[in-house]
Short mmCIF file of C-alpha atoms in Angstrom, two decimals:
data_model
loop_
_atom_site.label_atom_id
_atom_site.label_comp_id
_atom_site.label_asym_id
_atom_site.label_seq_id
_atom_site.Cartn_x
_atom_site.Cartn_y
_atom_site.Cartn_z
CA UNK C 187 147.95 167.12 105.96
CA UNK C 188 147.95 169.25 109.05
CA UNK C 189 145.03 167.22 110.48
CA UNK C 190 146.02 163.83 109.12
CA UNK C 191 145.86 162.32 112.61
CA UNK C 192 142.26 163.46 112.86
CA UNK C 193 141.41 161.86 109.51
CA UNK C 194 143.10 158.61 110.62
CA UNK C 195 141.17 158.51 113.91
CA UNK C 196 137.91 159.18 112.08
CA UNK C 197 138.59 156.40 109.56
CA UNK C 198 139.51 153.93 112.32
CA UNK C 199 136.37 154.89 114.22
CA UNK C 200 134.20 154.40 111.14
CA UNK C 201 135.80 151.02 110.43
CA UNK C 202 135.18 149.92 114.04
CA UNK C 203 131.53 151.00 113.88
CA UNK C 204 131.00 149.20 110.58
CA UNK C 205 132.59 146.01 111.89
CA UNK C 206 130.40 146.17 115.03
CA UNK C 207 127.28 146.64 112.92
CA UNK C 208 128.27 143.76 110.66
CA UNK C 209 128.93 141.51 113.66
CA UNK C 210 125.52 142.36 115.11
CA UNK C 211 123.81 141.60 111.80
CA UNK C 212 125.48 138.19 111.74
CA UNK C 213 124.48 137.23 115.26
CA UNK C 214 120.91 138.48 115.68
CA UNK C 215 118.16 138.27 113.08
CA UNK C 216 114.69 139.66 113.77
CA UNK C 217 111.49 138.33 112.26
CA UNK C 218 109.08 141.08 111.22
CA UNK C 219 105.97 139.10 110.30
CA UNK C 220 104.47 135.66 109.85
CA UNK C 221 101.80 134.65 107.40
CA UNK C 222 100.58 131.83 109.68
CA UNK C 223 99.63 131.70 113.33
CA UNK C 224 101.78 130.69 116.26
CA UNK C 225 99.36 128.80 118.48
CA UNK C 226 99.76 128.10 122.19
CA UNK C 227 97.48 125.60 123.89
CA UNK C 228 97.19 123.96 127.29
CA UNK C 229 99.63 121.09 127.74
CA UNK C 230 98.76 117.64 129.06
CA UNK C 231 100.20 118.38 132.52
CA UNK C 232 99.43 121.46 134.64
CA UNK C 233 101.74 124.40 134.00
CA UNK C 234 102.96 123.14 130.63
CA UNK C 235 102.25 124.62 127.26
CA UNK C 236 102.21 123.23 123.71
CA UNK C 237 102.99 125.36 120.66
CA UNK C 238 102.35 124.99 116.94
CA UNK C 239 104.48 127.10 114.58
CA UNK C 240 102.41 127.66 111.45
CA UNK C 241 98.90 126.74 112.58
CA UNK C 242 95.74 127.66 110.70
CA UNK C 243 92.21 127.52 112.16
CA UNK C 244 90.47 124.27 111.37
CA UNK C 245 93.67 122.39 110.53
CA UNK C 246 94.72 119.34 112.52
CA UNK C 247 97.06 120.01 115.42
CA UNK C 248 99.59 117.21 115.00
CA UNK C 249 102.03 116.98 112.11
CA UNK C 250 104.47 119.06 110.10
CA UNK C 251 103.66 122.76 109.96
CA UNK C 252 105.51 125.56 108.16
CA UNK C 253 105.67 129.12 109.39
CA UNK C 254 106.42 131.57 106.56
CA UNK C 255 107.21 135.25 106.86
CA UNK C 256 109.79 137.94 106.40
CA UNK C 257 112.80 139.15 108.33
CA UNK C 258 113.71 142.68 109.19
CA UNK C 259 116.18 144.74 107.14
CA UNK C 260 119.80 143.58 107.29
CA UNK C 261 118.99 139.87 107.17
CA UNK C 262 120.77 137.68 104.62
CA UNK C 263 119.13 136.73 101.34
CA UNK C 264 115.90 138.42 100.32
CA UNK C 265 114.61 138.39 103.90
CA UNK C 266 111.96 135.69 103.47
CA UNK C 267 112.10 132.83 105.98
CA UNK C 268 110.37 129.50 106.40
CA UNK C 269 110.44 127.40 109.56
CA UNK C 270 109.20 123.80 109.40
CA UNK C 271 108.74 121.72 112.55
CA UNK C 272 106.87 118.64 113.71
CA UNK C 273 104.22 120.06 116.02
CA UNK C 274 103.08 120.41 118.71
CA UNK C 275 106.28 121.23 120.54
CA UNK C 276 106.13 120.78 124.32
CA UNK C 277 107.16 123.82 126.36
CA UNK C 278 108.16 123.82 130.01
CA UNK C 279 107.57 126.90 132.17
CA UNK C 280 110.15 128.38 134.52
CA UNK C 281 107.43 129.85 136.79
CA UNK C 282 108.28 133.41 135.71
CA UNK C 283 106.42 133.56 132.40
CA UNK C 284 109.04 131.96 130.16
CA UNK C 285 108.36 128.65 128.42
CA UNK C 286 111.11 126.69 126.67
CA UNK C 287 111.08 123.84 124.17
CA UNK C 288 112.79 120.53 124.79
CA UNK C 289 115.85 120.52 122.52
CA UNK C 290 115.15 116.94 121.36
CA UNK C 291 111.89 118.04 119.70
CA UNK C 292 113.74 120.71 117.71
CA UNK C 293 116.07 118.21 116.05
CA UNK C 294 113.80 117.79 113.03
CA UNK C 295 113.19 121.53 112.52
CA UNK C 296 114.35 123.26 109.34
CA UNK C 297 114.90 127.01 109.16
CA UNK C 298 115.49 128.51 105.69
CA UNK C 299 116.24 132.01 104.54
CA UNK C 300 115.47 132.45 100.88
CA UNK C 301 117.78 134.27 98.47
CA UNK C 302 115.06 134.74 95.90
CA UNK C 303 116.37 132.10 93.48
CA UNK C 304 117.44 129.61 96.16
CA UNK C 305 118.42 129.32 99.79
CA UNK C 306 120.70 131.88 101.41
CA UNK C 307 120.84 130.02 104.69
CA UNK C 308 119.63 126.68 105.99
CA UNK C 309 119.75 125.53 109.59
CA UNK C 310 117.81 124.10 112.50
CA UNK C 311 116.62 125.43 115.83
CA UNK C 312 118.76 124.40 118.78
CA UNK C 313 116.80 126.38 121.41
CA UNK C 314 113.36 128.00 121.47
CA UNK C 315 111.60 129.99 124.17
CA UNK C 316 108.57 132.26 124.57
CA UNK C 317 107.99 134.85 127.28
CA UNK C 318 105.23 137.31 128.05
CA UNK C 319 106.65 140.80 127.61
CA UNK C 320 104.97 142.67 130.50
CA UNK C 321 102.19 142.09 132.98
CA UNK C 322 98.92 142.91 131.24
CA UNK C 323 100.54 142.94 127.81
CA UNK C 324 99.39 140.53 125.10
CA UNK C 325 102.81 140.52 123.43
CA UNK C 326 104.89 137.34 123.58
CA UNK C 327 108.60 137.45 122.77
CA UNK C 328 109.98 134.52 120.81
CA UNK C 329 113.70 133.76 121.03
CA UNK C 330 115.52 130.98 119.23
CA UNK C 331 119.04 129.85 118.48
CA UNK C 332 119.67 128.65 114.95
CA UNK C 333 122.59 126.45 113.95
CA UNK C 334 123.45 126.32 110.26
CA UNK C 335 124.17 123.04 108.56
CA UNK C 336 126.07 122.12 105.38
CA UNK C 337 128.09 125.05 104.08
CA UNK C 338 126.85 127.11 107.05
CA UNK C 339 128.01 124.67 109.70
CA UNK C 340 129.88 127.30 111.68
CA UNK C 341 127.06 129.85 111.66
CA UNK C 342 125.02 130.32 114.82
CA UNK C 343 122.67 133.21 115.29
CA UNK C 344 119.91 134.37 117.56
CA UNK C 345 116.39 134.72 116.17
CA UNK C 346 113.98 137.25 117.67
CA UNK C 347 110.27 137.74 117.11
CA UNK C 348 107.31 139.49 118.69
CA UNK C 349 103.91 137.70 118.71
CA UNK C 350 100.68 139.61 119.35
CA UNK C 351 97.79 137.65 120.91
CA UNK C 352 94.18 138.81 121.28
CA UNK C 353 93.68 141.59 123.85
CA UNK C 354 93.68 140.00 127.31
CA UNK C 355 95.41 136.86 126.07
CA UNK C 356 98.42 135.46 127.91
CA UNK C 357 100.39 132.23 127.68
CA UNK C 358 100.61 131.80 131.46
CA UNK C 359 96.83 131.67 131.66
CA UNK C 360 96.70 129.17 128.81
CA UNK C 361 99.30 126.93 130.47
CA UNK C 362 97.53 126.95 133.83
CA UNK C 363 93.95 126.66 132.56
CA UNK C 364 91.71 123.93 134.02
CA UNK C 365 90.33 123.20 130.56
CA UNK C 366 92.01 123.05 127.17
CA UNK C 367 92.19 126.57 125.75
CA UNK C 368 94.48 128.17 123.22
CA UNK C 369 95.63 131.55 122.00
CA UNK C 370 97.18 132.25 118.63
CA UNK C 371 98.72 135.30 117.05
CA UNK C 372 101.10 136.32 114.30
CA UNK C 373 104.61 137.80 114.41
CA UNK C 374 104.58 141.58 114.06
CA UNK C 375 107.41 144.16 114.05
CA UNK C 376 108.46 144.69 117.63
CA UNK C 377 107.36 147.98 119.23
CA UNK C 378 110.93 149.40 119.32
CA UNK C 379 111.35 148.85 115.59
CA UNK C 380 107.94 150.33 114.88
CA UNK C 381 108.90 153.34 117.02
CA UNK C 382 112.14 153.75 115.05
CA UNK C 383 110.18 153.64 111.82
CA UNK C 384 107.73 156.23 113.11
CA UNK C 385 110.59 158.48 114.28
CA UNK C 386 112.19 158.22 110.84
CA UNK C 387 108.91 159.02 109.13
CA UNK C 388 108.37 161.97 111.48
CA UNK C 389 111.85 163.27 110.70
CA UNK C 390 111.25 162.99 106.94
CA UNK C 391 107.90 164.73 107.29
CA UNK C 392 109.60 167.52 109.27
CA UNK C 393 112.30 167.91 106.59
CA UNK C 394 109.67 168.06 103.85
CA UNK C 395 107.73 170.66 105.81
CA UNK C 396 110.83 172.84 106.32
CA UNK C 397 111.77 172.59 102.64
CA UNK C 398 108.31 173.61 101.52
CA UNK C 399 108.26 176.44 104.01
CA UNK C 400 111.67 177.80 102.94
CA UNK C 401 110.68 177.53 99.27
CA UNK C 402 107.55 179.50 100.05
CA UNK C 403 109.57 182.23 101.82
CA UNK C 404 112.01 182.54 98.84
CA UNK C 405 109.06 182.95 96.50
CA UNK C 406 107.81 185.82 98.63
CA UNK Q 31 63.48 118.67 161.96
CA UNK Q 32 61.83 121.72 160.37
CA UNK Q 33 65.19 122.61 158.80
CA UNK Q 34 65.49 119.19 157.15
CA UNK Q 35 61.90 119.38 155.89
CA UNK Q 36 62.67 122.78 154.32
CA UNK Q 37 65.83 121.35 152.78
CA UNK Q 38 63.87 118.40 151.37
CA UNK Q 39 61.24 120.79 149.99
CA UNK Q 40 63.97 122.87 148.32
CA UNK Q 41 65.52 119.77 146.77
CA UNK Q 42 62.11 118.66 145.46
CA UNK Q 43 61.50 122.13 144.01
CA UNK Q 44 64.93 122.03 142.33
CA UNK Q 45 64.12 118.65 140.85
CA UNK Q 46 60.71 119.80 139.58
CA UNK Q 47 62.28 122.89 138.05
CA UNK Q 48 64.88 120.76 136.30
CA UNK Q 49 62.15 118.44 134.98
CA UNK Q 50 60.12 121.43 133.84
CA UNK Q 51 63.11 122.81 131.92
CA UNK Q 52 63.64 119.40 130.33
CA UNK Q 53 60.05 119.31 129.11
CA UNK Q 54 60.68 122.46 127.06
CA UNK Q 55 63.14 120.45 124.89
CA UNK Q 56 66.09 122.58 125.79
CA UNK Q 57 69.28 120.57 125.45
CA UNK Q 58 72.44 121.69 127.23
CA UNK Q 59 75.82 120.90 125.72
CA UNK Q 60 78.11 119.99 128.62
CA UNK Q 61 81.41 119.19 126.91
CA UNK Q 62 83.19 119.08 123.58
CA UNK Q 63 85.67 116.36 124.49
CA UNK Q 64 89.02 117.09 122.88
CA UNK Q 65 87.39 119.25 120.16
CA UNK Q 66 87.65 123.01 120.41
CA UNK Q 67 85.59 125.93 119.16
CA UNK Q 68 87.88 128.56 117.61
CA UNK Q 69 87.24 132.23 116.95
CA UNK Q 70 89.75 133.84 114.61
CA UNK Q 71 90.23 137.14 112.87
CA UNK Q 72 92.37 138.32 110.00
CA UNK Q 73 92.57 141.75 111.62
CA UNK Q 74 89.94 143.33 109.38
CA UNK Q 75 87.23 143.76 112.04
CA UNK Q 76 85.43 140.50 111.37
CA UNK Q 77 85.55 137.18 113.21
CA UNK Q 78 85.34 133.59 111.94
CA UNK Q 79 84.23 130.56 113.95
CA UNK Q 80 85.41 126.98 113.51
CA UNK Q 81 83.60 124.17 115.32
CA UNK Q 82 85.75 121.11 116.00
CA UNK Q 83 88.12 119.39 113.61
CA UNK Q 84 87.89 120.13 109.90
CA UNK Q 85 88.68 118.08 106.84
CA UNK Q 86 87.76 118.89 103.23
CA UNK Q 87 85.91 122.04 104.34
CA UNK Q 88 83.67 120.01 106.69
CA UNK Q 89 84.01 120.44 110.46
CA UNK Q 90 82.77 118.09 113.18
CA UNK Q 91 82.25 118.80 116.87
CA UNK Q 92 81.21 116.04 119.26
CA UNK Q 93 80.66 115.93 123.01
CA UNK Q 94 78.33 115.34 125.93
CA UNK Q 95 74.82 116.73 126.37
CA UNK Q 96 72.08 116.66 128.97
CA UNK Q 97 68.30 116.99 128.80
CA UNK Q 98 65.45 114.80 127.57
CA UNK Q 99 63.88 114.35 124.16
CA UNK Q 100 60.58 112.47 123.83
CA UNK Q 101 61.12 111.02 127.29
CA UNK Q 102 64.61 109.75 126.49
CA UNK Q 103 67.63 111.14 128.28
CA UNK Q 104 70.28 112.44 125.89
CA UNK Q 105 73.98 111.94 126.54
CA UNK Q 106 75.87 113.12 123.47
CA UNK Q 107 75.74 115.22 120.33
CA UNK Q 108 77.43 115.50 116.92
CA UNK Q 109 77.52 118.76 114.98
CA UNK Q 110 78.54 118.90 111.32
CA UNK Q 111 79.05 122.28 109.72
CA UNK Q 112 80.99 123.61 106.75
CA UNK Q 113 83.76 126.17 107.25
CA UNK Q 114 81.92 129.35 108.14
CA UNK Q 115 82.10 132.79 106.56
CA UNK Q 116 82.62 135.73 108.99
CA UNK Q 117 80.01 135.92 111.75
CA UNK Q 118 77.41 138.67 111.75
CA UNK Q 119 78.15 141.18 114.52
CA UNK Q 120 74.86 141.99 116.31
CA UNK Q 121 76.54 144.35 118.80
CA UNK Q 122 76.96 143.90 122.53
CA UNK Q 123 79.29 140.94 122.10
CA UNK Q 124 76.71 138.91 120.20
CA UNK Q 125 77.66 137.21 116.92
CA UNK Q 126 75.58 134.93 114.71
CA UNK Q 127 76.20 132.47 111.91
CA UNK Q 128 74.58 133.43 108.61
CA UNK Q 129 71.58 131.43 107.39
CA UNK Q 130 73.51 130.46 104.25
CA UNK Q 131 76.27 128.85 106.36
CA UNK Q 132 73.70 126.84 108.31
CA UNK Q 133 72.32 125.24 105.16
CA UNK Q 134 73.65 121.69 104.98
CA UNK Q 135 74.40 121.57 108.72
CA UNK Q 136 73.42 118.61 110.87
CA UNK Q 137 72.85 118.16 114.60
CA UNK Q 138 72.33 114.71 116.10
CA UNK Q 139 71.53 113.79 119.69
CA UNK Q 140 72.30 110.37 121.07
CA UNK Q 141 71.01 108.52 124.11
CA UNK Q 142 71.28 105.05 125.58
CA UNK Q 143 69.42 103.52 122.60
CA UNK Q 144 71.34 105.38 119.87
CA UNK Q 145 70.29 108.49 117.93
CA UNK Q 146 67.20 110.09 119.51
CA UNK Q 147 67.06 113.26 117.40
CA UNK Q 148 68.34 114.45 114.01
CA UNK Q 149 68.03 117.91 112.60
CA UNK Q 150 69.69 120.98 111.15
CA UNK Q 151 70.47 124.41 112.62
CA UNK Q 152 68.09 127.23 111.86
CA UNK Q 153 69.91 129.71 114.13
CA UNK Q 154 73.31 129.67 115.85
CA UNK Q 155 74.61 132.51 118.04
CA UNK Q 156 77.66 133.16 120.19
CA UNK Q 157 77.54 135.79 122.95
CA UNK Q 158 80.28 137.01 125.29
CA UNK Q 159 78.94 136.55 128.80
CA UNK Q 160 82.21 137.29 130.60
CA UNK Q 161 85.76 138.04 129.58
CA UNK Q 162 86.53 134.37 129.07
CA UNK Q 163 83.13 132.75 128.59
CA UNK Q 164 81.03 132.57 125.44
CA UNK Q 165 77.42 131.33 125.46
CA UNK Q 166 76.13 129.25 122.54
CA UNK Q 167 72.45 129.52 121.74
CA UNK Q 168 70.95 127.65 118.82
CA UNK Q 169 67.70 126.43 117.38
CA UNK Q 170 67.55 123.09 115.62
CA UNK Q 171 64.77 121.94 113.30
CA UNK Q 172 64.24 118.19 113.21
CA UNK Q 173 64.51 116.18 110.02
CA UNK Q 174 63.72 112.55 109.14
CA UNK Q 175 61.82 110.84 111.99
CA UNK Q 176 62.29 114.04 114.08
CA UNK Q 177 60.73 116.17 111.35
CA UNK Q 178 58.57 119.06 112.52
CA UNK Q 179 60.26 119.25 115.92
CA UNK Q 180 62.21 122.29 117.04
CA UNK Q 181 64.57 122.18 120.01
CA UNK Q 182 66.70 124.80 121.69
CA UNK Q 183 70.39 124.23 122.30
CA UNK Q 184 72.57 126.04 124.80
CA UNK Q 185 76.17 125.68 125.87
CA UNK Q 186 79.07 127.53 127.41
CA UNK Q 187 82.57 127.83 125.86
CA UNK Q 188 85.53 128.46 128.17
CA UNK Q 189 88.20 130.70 126.62
CA UNK Q 190 91.10 132.25 128.52
CA UNK Q 191 91.54 135.97 129.03
CA UNK Q 192 90.04 137.02 125.72
CA UNK Q 193 86.55 137.02 124.21
CA UNK Q 194 84.95 137.05 120.75
CA UNK Q 195 84.62 140.83 120.61
CA UNK Q 196 88.33 141.27 121.40
CA UNK Q 197 89.16 138.92 118.53
CA UNK Q 198 86.87 140.79 116.16
CA UNK Q 199 88.38 144.15 117.13
CA UNK Q 200 92.03 143.10 117.03
CA UNK Q 201 94.08 145.00 114.41
CA UNK Q 202 96.24 141.86 113.99
CA UNK Q 203 95.27 138.33 112.98
CA UNK Q 204 94.54 136.49 116.24
CA UNK Q 205 92.64 133.40 117.34
CA UNK Q 206 91.25 132.05 120.62
CA UNK Q 207 89.86 128.58 121.23
CA UNK Q 208 88.17 126.77 124.04
CA UNK Q 209 86.12 123.72 124.88
CA UNK Q 210 82.46 123.51 125.85
CA UNK Q 211 82.18 123.12 129.63
CA UNK Q 212 79.26 122.59 132.06
CA UNK Q 213 77.48 125.82 132.87
CA UNK Q 214 78.16 127.21 136.35
CA UNK Q 215 74.40 127.14 137.13
CA UNK Q 216 74.28 123.44 136.24
CA UNK Q 217 77.20 122.83 138.56
CA UNK Q 218 75.45 124.84 141.29
CA UNK Q 219 72.28 122.74 140.89
CA UNK Q 220 74.35 119.57 141.03
CA UNK Q 221 76.16 120.84 144.14
CA UNK Q 222 72.86 121.73 145.84
CA UNK Q 223 71.51 118.25 145.12
CA UNK Q 224 74.63 116.63 146.56
CA UNK Q 225 74.33 118.84 149.66
CA UNK Q 226 70.72 117.74 150.16
CA UNK Q 227 71.66 114.09 149.82
CA UNK Q 228 74.53 114.57 152.25
CA UNK Q 229 72.16 116.16 154.79
CA UNK Q 230 69.63 113.33 154.45
CA UNK Q 231 72.30 110.66 154.85
CA UNK Q 232 73.69 112.39 157.91
CA UNK Q 233 70.21 112.55 159.41
CA UNK Q 234 69.56 108.88 158.70
CA UNK Q 235 72.89 107.78 160.09
CA UNK Q 236 72.31 109.93 163.16
CA UNK Q 237 68.85 108.40 163.72
CA UNK Q 238 70.26 104.88 163.31
CA UNK Q 239 73.02 105.61 165.82
CA UNK Q 240 70.43 106.99 168.29
CA UNK Q 241 68.27 103.85 167.84
CA UNK Q 242 71.21 101.56 168.52
CA UNK Q 243 72.25 103.41 171.66
CA UNK Q 244 68.73 103.28 173.07
#
């Protein structure tokens, strides 16, 4: 009882941290992989780019495509997503490596998060953009805003993904090419997440090593 | 005067060389229209190639060509191939289509009077020649009325930033595509010819102007 104020402060602090974490989970969802390609190809006018979400080599460019994959830990449902859109989507460059979709073309998109037995979330994209991460890097960052419909009408969240192209590939080059060229890659866990995973694994390995070592010393 | 004679001699030599190359039945693919050649990898160290648009496991690539066959100038080609298994890596950025995948292929050349050659691939190779350029080299064996004839095919695919070897070595599934474009050497030859013609016209116009003033 002597330190009840300390206990209260700790509990309030924990509650605040949990609420912050929960709020973050509700507003940003990260995609960790895609089973199909995201394909960028030279647009019809110089400096523009077209994108297909869910392309496969040898399949026709125009029409409905579905990009399937999984979300990172903390996402609603069982973490499996599917994004259907009528492709190609036209992207406009801002001159600094970021290309954005025209919102009108996103109106027919459907973004689902599966719950295993059904749908945990259903919505549509209201904004979509792609940007090259760093000069010389072949990583493209995908950002989207998703607006839920039906029972999720009030839910808006930000979708993040990291697309890896072939070494040397870049969407600026594709957009500004004199001939029609394209680059396609899949969504992979972003480097920061991969680093966190590696750090965690390293920590666990270190713990295991220390436990084995101390057990060995006790035996001696 | 001597300069123009040398220039004319050079142009004639260029023309003879071009004719000589044509006589060896080497056909150059100059474009693939809106069709693309795609190199893709599932991240396992191998690379697949897709030529043109595919439907029911059959892919078709069409475009423009230049060269002569049996005295007829060719202007276009049509390639039909099934969906290919991973290419064979020959090292040094060279990849080839397996003989089994070439069975059932067709290659047709068209000219002003229709189809001038029909055949099937007996060899088809892709080689990185620069970071964003891939050379196509193929041998086609004639069939039907072209039976017994073998011609060489060459072409140049324009990619962007990446090449076939980078695709093959990517740890992630990736794909790059590009169209067939005129070879730089062909463009250079064309440019040289235009330059010669420009020089001749200038000389003629100059001589006419001199004649009028006199």
